[in-house]
PDB file of C-alpha atoms in Angstrom:
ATOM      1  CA  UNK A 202       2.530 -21.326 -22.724  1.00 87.00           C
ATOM      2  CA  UNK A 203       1.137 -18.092 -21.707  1.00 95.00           C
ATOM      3  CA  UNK A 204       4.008 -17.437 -19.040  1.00 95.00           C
ATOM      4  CA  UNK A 205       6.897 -17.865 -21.824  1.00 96.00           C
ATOM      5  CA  UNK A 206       4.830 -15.583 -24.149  1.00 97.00           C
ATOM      6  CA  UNK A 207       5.208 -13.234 -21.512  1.00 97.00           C
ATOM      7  CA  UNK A 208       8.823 -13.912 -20.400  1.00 97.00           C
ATOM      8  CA  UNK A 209       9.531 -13.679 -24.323  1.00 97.00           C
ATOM      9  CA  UNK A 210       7.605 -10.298 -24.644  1.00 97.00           C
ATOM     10  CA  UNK A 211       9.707  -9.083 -21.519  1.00 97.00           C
ATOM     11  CA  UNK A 212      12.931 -10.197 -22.740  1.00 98.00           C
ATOM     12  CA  UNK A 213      12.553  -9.063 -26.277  1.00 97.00           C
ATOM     13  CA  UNK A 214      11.336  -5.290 -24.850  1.00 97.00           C
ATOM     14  CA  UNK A 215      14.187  -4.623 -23.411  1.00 97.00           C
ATOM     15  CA  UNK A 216      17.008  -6.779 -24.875  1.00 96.00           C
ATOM     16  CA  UNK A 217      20.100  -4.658 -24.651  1.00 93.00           C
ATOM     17  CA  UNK A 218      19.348  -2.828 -21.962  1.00 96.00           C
ATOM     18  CA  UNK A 219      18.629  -5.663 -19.278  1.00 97.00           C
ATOM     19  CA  UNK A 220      21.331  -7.875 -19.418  1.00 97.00           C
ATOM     20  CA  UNK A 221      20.292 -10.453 -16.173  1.00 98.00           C
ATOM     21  CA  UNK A 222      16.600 -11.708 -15.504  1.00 98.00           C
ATOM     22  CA  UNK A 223      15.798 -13.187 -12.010  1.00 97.00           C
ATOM     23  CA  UNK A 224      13.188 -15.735 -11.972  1.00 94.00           C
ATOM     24  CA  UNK A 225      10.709 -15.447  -9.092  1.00 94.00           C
ATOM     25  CA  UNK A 226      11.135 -14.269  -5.783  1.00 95.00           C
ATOM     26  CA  UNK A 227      11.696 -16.427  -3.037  1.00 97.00           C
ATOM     27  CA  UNK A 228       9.959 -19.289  -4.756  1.00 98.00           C
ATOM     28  CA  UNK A 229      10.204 -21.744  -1.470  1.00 97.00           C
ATOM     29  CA  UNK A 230       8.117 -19.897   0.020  1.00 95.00           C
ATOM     30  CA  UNK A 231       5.318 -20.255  -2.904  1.00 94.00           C
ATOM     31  CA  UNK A 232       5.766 -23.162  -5.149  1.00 97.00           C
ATOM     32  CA  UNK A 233       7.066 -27.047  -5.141  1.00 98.00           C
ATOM     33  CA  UNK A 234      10.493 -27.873  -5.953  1.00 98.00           C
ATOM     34  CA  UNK A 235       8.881 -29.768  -8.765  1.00 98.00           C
ATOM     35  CA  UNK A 236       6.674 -26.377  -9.794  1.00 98.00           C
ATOM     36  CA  UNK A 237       9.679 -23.893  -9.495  1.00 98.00           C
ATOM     37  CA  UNK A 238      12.123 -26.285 -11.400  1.00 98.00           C
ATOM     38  CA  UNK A 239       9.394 -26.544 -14.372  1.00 98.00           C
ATOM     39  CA  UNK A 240       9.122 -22.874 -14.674  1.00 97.00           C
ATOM     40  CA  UNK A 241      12.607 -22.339 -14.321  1.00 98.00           C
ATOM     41  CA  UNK A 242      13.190 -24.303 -17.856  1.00 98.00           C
ATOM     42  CA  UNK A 243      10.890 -22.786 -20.074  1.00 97.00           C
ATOM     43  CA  UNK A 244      11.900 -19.120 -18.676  1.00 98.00           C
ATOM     44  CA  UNK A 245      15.637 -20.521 -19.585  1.00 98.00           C
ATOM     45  CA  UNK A 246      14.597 -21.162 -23.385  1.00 97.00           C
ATOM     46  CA  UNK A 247      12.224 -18.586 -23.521  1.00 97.00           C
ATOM     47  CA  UNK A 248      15.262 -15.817 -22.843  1.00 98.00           C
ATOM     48  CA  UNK A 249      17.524 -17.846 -24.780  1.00 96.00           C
ATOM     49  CA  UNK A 250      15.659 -17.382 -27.627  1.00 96.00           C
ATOM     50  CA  UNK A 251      15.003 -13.871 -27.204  1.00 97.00           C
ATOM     51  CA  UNK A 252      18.019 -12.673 -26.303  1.00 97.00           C
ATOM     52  CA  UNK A 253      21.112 -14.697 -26.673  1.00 95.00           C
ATOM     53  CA  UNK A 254      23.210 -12.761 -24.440  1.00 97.00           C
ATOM     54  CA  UNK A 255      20.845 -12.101 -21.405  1.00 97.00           C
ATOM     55  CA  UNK A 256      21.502 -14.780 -18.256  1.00 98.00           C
ATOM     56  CA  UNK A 257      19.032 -16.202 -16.103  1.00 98.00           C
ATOM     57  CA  UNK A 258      19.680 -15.772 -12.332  1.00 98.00           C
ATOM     58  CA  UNK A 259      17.798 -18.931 -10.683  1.00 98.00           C
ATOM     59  CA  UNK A 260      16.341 -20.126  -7.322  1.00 98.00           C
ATOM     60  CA  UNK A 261      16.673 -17.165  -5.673  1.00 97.00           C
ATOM     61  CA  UNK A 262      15.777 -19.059  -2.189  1.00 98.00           C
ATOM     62  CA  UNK A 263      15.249 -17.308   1.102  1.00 96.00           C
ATOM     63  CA  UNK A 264      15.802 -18.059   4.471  1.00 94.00           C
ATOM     64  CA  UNK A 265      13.083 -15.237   5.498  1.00 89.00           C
ATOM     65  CA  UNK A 266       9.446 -16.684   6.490  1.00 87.00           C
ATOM     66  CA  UNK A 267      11.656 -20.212   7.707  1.00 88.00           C
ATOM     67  CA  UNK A 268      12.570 -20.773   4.352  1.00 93.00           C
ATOM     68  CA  UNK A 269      14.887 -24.001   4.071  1.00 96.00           C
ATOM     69  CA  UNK A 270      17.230 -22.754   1.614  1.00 97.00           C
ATOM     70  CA  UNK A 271      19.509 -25.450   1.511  1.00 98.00           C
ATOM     71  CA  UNK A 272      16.521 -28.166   1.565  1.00 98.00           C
ATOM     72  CA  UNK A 273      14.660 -26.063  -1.452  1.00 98.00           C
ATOM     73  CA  UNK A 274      18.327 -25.861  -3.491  1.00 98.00           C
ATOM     74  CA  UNK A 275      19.215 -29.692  -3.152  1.00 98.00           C
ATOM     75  CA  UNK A 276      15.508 -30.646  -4.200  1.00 98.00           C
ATOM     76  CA  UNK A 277      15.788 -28.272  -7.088  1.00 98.00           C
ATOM     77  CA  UNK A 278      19.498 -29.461  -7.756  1.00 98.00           C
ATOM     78  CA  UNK A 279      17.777 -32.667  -8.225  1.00 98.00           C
ATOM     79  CA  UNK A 280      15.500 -32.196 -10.571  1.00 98.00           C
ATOM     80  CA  UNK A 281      18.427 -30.259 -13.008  1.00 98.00           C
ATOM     81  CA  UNK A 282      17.822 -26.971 -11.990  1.00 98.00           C
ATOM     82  CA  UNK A 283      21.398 -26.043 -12.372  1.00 98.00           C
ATOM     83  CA  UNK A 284      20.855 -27.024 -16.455  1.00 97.00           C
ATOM     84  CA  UNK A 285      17.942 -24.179 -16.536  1.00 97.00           C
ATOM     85  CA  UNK A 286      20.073 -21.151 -15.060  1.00 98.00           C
ATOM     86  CA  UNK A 287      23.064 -19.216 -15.340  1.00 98.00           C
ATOM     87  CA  UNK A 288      23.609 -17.781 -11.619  1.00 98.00           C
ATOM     88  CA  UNK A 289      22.562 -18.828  -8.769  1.00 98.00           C
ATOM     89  CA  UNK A 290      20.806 -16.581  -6.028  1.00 98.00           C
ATOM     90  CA  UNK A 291      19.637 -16.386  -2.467  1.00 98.00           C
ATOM     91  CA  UNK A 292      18.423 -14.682   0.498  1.00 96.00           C
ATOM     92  CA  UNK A 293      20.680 -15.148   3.588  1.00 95.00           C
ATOM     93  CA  UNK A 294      18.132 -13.932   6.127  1.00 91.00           C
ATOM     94  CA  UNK A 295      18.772 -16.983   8.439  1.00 92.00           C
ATOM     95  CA  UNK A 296      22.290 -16.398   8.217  1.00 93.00           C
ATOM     96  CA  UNK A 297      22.894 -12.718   7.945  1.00 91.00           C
ATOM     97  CA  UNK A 298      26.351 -11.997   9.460  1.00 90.00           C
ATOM     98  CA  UNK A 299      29.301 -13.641  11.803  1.00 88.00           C
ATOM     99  CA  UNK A 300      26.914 -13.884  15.093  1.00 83.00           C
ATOM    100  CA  UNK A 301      23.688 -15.468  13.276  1.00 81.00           C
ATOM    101  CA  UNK A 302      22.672 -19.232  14.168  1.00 79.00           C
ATOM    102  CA  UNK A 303      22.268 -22.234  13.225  1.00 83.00           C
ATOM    103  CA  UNK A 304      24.457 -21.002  10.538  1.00 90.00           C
ATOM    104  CA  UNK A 305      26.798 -18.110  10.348  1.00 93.00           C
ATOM    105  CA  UNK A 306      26.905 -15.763   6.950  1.00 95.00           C
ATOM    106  CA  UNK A 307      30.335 -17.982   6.560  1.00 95.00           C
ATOM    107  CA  UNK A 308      29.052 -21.240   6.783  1.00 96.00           C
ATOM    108  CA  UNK A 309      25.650 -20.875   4.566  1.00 97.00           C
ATOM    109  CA  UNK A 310      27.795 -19.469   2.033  1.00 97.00           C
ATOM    110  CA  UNK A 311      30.460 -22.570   1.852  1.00 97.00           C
ATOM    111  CA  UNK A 312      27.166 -25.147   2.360  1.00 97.00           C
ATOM    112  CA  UNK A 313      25.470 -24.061  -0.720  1.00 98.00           C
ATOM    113  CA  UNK A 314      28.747 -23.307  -2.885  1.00 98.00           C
ATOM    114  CA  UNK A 315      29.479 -26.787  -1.548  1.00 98.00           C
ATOM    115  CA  UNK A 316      25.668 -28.001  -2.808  1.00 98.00           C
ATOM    116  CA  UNK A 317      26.222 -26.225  -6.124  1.00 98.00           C
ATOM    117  CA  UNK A 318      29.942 -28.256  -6.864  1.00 98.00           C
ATOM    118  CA  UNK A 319      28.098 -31.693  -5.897  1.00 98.00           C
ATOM    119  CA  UNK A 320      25.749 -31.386  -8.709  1.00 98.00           C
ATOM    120  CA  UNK A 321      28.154 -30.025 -11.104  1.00 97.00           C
ATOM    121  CA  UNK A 322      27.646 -26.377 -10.662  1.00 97.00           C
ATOM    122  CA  UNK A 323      31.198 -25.107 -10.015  1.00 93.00           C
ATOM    123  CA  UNK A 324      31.223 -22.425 -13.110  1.00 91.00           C
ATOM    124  CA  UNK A 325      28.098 -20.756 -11.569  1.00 97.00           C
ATOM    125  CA  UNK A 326      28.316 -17.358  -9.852  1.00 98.00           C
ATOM    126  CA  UNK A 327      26.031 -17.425  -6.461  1.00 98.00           C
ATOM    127  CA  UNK A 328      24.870 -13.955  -5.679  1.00 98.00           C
ATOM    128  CA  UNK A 329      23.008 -12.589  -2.844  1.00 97.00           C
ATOM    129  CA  UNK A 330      20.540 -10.231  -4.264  1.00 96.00           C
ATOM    130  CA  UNK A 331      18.258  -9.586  -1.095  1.00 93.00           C
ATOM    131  CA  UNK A 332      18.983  -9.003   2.417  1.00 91.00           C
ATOM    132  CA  UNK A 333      17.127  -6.268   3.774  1.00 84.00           C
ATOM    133  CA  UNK A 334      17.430  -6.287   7.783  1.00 82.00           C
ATOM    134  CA  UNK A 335      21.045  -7.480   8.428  1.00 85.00           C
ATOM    135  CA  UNK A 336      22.152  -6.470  12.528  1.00 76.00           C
ATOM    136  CA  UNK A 337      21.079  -8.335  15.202  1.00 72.00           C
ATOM    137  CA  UNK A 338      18.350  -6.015  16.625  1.00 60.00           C
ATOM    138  CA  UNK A 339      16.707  -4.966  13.512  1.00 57.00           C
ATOM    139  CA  UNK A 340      13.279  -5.569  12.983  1.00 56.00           C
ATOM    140  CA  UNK A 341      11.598  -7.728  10.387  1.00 53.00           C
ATOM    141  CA  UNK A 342      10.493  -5.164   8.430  1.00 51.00           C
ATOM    142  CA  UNK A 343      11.766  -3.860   4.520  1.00 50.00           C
ATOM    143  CA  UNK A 344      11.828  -0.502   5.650  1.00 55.00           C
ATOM    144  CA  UNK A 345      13.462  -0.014   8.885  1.00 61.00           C
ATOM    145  CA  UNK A 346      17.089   1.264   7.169  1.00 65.00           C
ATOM    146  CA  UNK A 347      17.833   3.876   9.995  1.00 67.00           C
ATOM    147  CA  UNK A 348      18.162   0.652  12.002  1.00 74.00           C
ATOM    148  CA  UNK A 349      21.031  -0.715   9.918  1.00 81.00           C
ATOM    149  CA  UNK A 350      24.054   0.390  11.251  1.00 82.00           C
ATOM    150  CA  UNK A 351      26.631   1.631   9.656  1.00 85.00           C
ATOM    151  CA  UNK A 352      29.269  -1.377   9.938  1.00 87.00           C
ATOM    152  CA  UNK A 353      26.662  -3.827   9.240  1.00 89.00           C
ATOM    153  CA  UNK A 354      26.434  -3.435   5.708  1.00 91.00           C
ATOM    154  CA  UNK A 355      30.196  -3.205   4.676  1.00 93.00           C
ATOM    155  CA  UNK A 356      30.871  -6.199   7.386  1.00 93.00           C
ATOM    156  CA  UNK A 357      27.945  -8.367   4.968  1.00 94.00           C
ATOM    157  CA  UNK A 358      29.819  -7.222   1.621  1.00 95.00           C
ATOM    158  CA  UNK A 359      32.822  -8.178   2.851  1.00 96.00           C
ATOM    159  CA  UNK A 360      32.219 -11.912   4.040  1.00 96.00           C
ATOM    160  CA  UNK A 361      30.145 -12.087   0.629  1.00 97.00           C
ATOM    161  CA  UNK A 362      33.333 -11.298  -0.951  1.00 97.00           C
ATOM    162  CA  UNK A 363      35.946 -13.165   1.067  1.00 97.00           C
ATOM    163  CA  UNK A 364      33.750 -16.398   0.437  1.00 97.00           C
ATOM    164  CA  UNK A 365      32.989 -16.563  -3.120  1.00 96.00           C
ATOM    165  CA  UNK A 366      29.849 -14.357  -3.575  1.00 97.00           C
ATOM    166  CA  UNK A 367      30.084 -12.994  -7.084  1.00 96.00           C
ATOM    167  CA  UNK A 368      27.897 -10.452  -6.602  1.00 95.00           C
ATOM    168  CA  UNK A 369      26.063  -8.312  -3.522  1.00 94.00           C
ATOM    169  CA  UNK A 370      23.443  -6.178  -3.691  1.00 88.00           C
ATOM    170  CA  UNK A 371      21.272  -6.860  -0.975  1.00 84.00           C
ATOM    171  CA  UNK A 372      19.925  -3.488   0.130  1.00 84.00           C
ATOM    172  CA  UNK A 373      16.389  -2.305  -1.844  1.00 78.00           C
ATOM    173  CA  UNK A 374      17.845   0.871  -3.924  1.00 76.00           C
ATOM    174  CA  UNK A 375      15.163   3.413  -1.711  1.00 73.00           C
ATOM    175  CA  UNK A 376      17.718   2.789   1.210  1.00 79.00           C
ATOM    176  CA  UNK A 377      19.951   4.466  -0.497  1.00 81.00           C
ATOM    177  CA  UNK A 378      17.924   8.018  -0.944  1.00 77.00           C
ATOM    178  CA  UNK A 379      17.940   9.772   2.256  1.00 74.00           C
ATOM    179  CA  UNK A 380      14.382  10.450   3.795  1.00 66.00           C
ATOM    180  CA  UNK A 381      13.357  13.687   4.233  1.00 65.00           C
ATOM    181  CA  UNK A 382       9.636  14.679   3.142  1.00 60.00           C
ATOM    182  CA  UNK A 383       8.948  12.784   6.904  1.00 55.00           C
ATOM    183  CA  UNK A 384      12.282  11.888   8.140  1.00 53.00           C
ATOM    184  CA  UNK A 385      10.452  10.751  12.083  1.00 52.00           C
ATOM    185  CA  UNK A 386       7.905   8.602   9.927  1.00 52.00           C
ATOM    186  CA  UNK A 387      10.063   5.389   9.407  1.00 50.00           C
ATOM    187  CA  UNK A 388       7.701   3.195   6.701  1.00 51.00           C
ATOM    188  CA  UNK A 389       8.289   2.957   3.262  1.00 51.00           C
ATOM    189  CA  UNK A 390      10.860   5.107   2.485  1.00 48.00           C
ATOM    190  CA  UNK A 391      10.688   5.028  -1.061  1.00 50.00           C
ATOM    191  CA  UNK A 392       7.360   7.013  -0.933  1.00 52.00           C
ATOM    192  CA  UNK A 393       8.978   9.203   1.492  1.00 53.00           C
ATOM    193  CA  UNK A 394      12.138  10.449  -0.630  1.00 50.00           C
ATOM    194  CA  UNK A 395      11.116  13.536  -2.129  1.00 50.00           C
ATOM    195  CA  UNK A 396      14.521  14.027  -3.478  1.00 62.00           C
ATOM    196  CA  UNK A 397      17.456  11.852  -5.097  1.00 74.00           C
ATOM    197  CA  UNK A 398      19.668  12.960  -1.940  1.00 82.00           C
ATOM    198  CA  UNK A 399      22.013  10.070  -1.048  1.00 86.00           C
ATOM    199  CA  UNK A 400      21.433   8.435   1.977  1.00 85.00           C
ATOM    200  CA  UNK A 401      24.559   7.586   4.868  1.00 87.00           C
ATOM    201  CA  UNK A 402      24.016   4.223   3.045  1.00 89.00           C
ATOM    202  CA  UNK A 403      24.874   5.573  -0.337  1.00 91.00           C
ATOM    203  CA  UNK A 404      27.540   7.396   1.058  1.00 93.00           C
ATOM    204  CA  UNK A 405      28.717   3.204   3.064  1.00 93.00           C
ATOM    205  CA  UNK A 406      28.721   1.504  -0.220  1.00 93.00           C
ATOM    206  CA  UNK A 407      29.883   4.053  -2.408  1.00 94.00           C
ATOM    207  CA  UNK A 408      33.012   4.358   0.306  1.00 95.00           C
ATOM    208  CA  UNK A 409      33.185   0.562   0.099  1.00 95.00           C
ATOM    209  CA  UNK A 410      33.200  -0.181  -3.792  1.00 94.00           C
ATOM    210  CA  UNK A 411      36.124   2.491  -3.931  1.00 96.00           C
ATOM    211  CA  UNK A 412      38.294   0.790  -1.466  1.00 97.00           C
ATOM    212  CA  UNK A 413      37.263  -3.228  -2.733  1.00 96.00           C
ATOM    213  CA  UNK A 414      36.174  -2.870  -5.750  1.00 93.00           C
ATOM    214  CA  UNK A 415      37.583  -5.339  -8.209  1.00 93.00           C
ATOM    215  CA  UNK A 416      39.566  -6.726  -4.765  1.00 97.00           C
ATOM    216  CA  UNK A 417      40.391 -10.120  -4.936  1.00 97.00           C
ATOM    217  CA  UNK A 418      40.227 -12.074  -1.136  1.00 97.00           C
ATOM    218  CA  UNK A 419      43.595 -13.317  -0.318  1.00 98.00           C
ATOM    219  CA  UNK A 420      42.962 -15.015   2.904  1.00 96.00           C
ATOM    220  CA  UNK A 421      41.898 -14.947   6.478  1.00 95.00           C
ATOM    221  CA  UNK A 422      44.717 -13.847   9.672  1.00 92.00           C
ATOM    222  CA  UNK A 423      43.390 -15.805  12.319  1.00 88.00           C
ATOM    223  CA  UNK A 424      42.814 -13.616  15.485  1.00 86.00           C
ATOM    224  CA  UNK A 425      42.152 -14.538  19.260  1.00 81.00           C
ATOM    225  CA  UNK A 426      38.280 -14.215  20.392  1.00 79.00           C
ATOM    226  CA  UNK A 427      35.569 -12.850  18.223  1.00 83.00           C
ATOM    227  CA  UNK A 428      37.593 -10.512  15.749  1.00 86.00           C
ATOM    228  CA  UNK A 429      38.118 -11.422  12.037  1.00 90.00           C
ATOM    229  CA  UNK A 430      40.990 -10.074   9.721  1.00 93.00           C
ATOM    230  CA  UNK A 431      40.227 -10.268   6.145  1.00 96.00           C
ATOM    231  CA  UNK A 432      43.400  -9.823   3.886  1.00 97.00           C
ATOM    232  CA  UNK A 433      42.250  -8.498  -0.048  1.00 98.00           C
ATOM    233  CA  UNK A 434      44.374  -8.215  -2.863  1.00 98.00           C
ATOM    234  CA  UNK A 435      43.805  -4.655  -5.358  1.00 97.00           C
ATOM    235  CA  UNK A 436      46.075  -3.636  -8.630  1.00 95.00           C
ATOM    236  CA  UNK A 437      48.693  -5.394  -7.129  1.00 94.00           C
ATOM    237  CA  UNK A 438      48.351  -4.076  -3.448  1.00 96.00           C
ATOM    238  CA  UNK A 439      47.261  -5.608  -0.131  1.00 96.00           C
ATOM    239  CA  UNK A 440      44.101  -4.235   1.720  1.00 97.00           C
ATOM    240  CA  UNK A 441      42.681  -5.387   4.716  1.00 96.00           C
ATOM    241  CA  UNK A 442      39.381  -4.934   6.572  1.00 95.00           C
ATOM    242  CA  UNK A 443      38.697  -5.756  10.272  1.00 92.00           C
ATOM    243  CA  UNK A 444      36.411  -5.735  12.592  1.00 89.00           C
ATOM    244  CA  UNK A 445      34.847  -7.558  16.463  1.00 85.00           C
ATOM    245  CA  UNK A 446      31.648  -9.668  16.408  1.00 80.00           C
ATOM    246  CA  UNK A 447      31.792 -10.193  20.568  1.00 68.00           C
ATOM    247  CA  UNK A 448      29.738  -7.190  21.766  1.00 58.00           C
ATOM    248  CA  UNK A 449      28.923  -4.275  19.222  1.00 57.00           C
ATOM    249  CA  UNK A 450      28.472  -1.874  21.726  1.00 61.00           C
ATOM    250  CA  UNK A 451      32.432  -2.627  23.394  1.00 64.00           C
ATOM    251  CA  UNK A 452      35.343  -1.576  22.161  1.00 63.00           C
ATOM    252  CA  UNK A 453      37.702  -4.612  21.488  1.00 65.00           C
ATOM    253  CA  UNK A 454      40.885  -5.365  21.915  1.00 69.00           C
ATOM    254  CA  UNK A 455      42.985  -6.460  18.422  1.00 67.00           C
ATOM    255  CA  UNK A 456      46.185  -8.290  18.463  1.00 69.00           C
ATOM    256  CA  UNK A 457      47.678  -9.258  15.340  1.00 66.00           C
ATOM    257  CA  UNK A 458      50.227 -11.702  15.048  1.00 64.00           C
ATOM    258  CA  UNK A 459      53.454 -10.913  14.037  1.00 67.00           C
ATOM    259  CA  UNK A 460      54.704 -10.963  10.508  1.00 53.00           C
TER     260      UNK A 460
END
């Protein structure tokens, strides 16, 4: 009772103006299936009935911390957790890009899309809304975003949007404000940005919603070896993106097959 009171308060302050609510972060890591899918109703009504056009992003599962996130979705699947949400979220840190094992960014994208259809949620948008470290050598840490390099990010977006990912945002908005009140102190860098200057990340994504923005994935060339060939459709034009996952620090060779 006292957590929809709140929710309600919340949603009710700022209807209008905050159009999508999430509902806990990274819940496998805290609560039971049983616990997460209880809360996850009454926060459903709760915004219902306080705003009738704000959604509810649910589950928002992690594979940070050895979160099971398909194990945590199915249980919650189960127990009609689909019924109490609108869009459906998660934290691919166990499967970050093409290289990562057991599962590739690819695969633990089509395995929960696939978990979502077998209990009836093919209408929902799945969106990855967290994904701070993303390369292979970066540390554990949310704060280390002079580690990221600078095809790791657009590479992420990209499979997010070739495979069905409605919507990516997985970068905390501080890595996109350049550090410079302590630029060698890499911690936090939201309390070091003394200034709204725009970051070589900023400058990434902004470069990358101009070019895909509103793209529509068309299908994948297949390529010898490690290299991938996306094909994108935009206002009636084809644009590709491409790129090796054998050894980052090699050039690679790219043959495409002929027309």
């Amino acid at each position: 009772e006292l957590w929809t009171k709140y929710v309600t308060a919340c949603v009710d302050r700022y209807k209008g103006r905050i159009t999508h609510w999430e509902m806990l972060n990274e819940p496998n890591c805290q609560l039971t299936p049983e616990q997460y899918v209880t809360y996850l109703k009454a926060t459903y009504a709760a915004v219902r009935k306080a705003d009738q056009d704000a959604k509810l992003v649910g589950l928002c599962v992690t594979g940070d911390l050895n979160g099971d996130i398909l194990t945590f979705m199915r249980d919650c699947f189960k127990l009609g957790a689909l019924d109490g949400c609108d869009v459906v979220s998660f934290h691919p840190y166990s499967a970050r890009l093409d290289w990562s094992a057991p599962f590739t960014a690819e695969s633990m994208t089509a395995q929960v899309k696939a978990l979502m259809n077998e209990f009836g949620g093919e209408g929902k948008e799945l969106w990855n809304t967290e994904l701070f470290y993303i390369g292979k050598n970066t540390p554990d840490d949310n704060y280390f975003q002079h580690l990221i390099k600078g095809h790791e990010l657009p590479r992420r977006c990209l499979i997010d949007l070739a495979t069905g990912v409605s919507k990516s945002f997985c970068l905390p908005d501080d890595y996109l404000l350049k550090v410079t009140l302590a630029p060698n102190y890499w911690h936090n860098s939201a309390q070091m940005a003394c200034a709204p200057i725009p970051s070589r990340l900023f400058v990434i994504s902004n470069t990358l919603a101009k070019l895909f923005g509103n793209a529509k994935f068309v299908r994948q060339v297949p390529l010898l070896g490690k290299n991938k060939l996306y094909v994108f459709a935009k206002e009636g034009s084809p644009i590709a993106a491409t790129w090796s996952f054998d050894d980052e620090d090699k050039p690679s060779l790219l043959r495409l097959p002929r027309a």
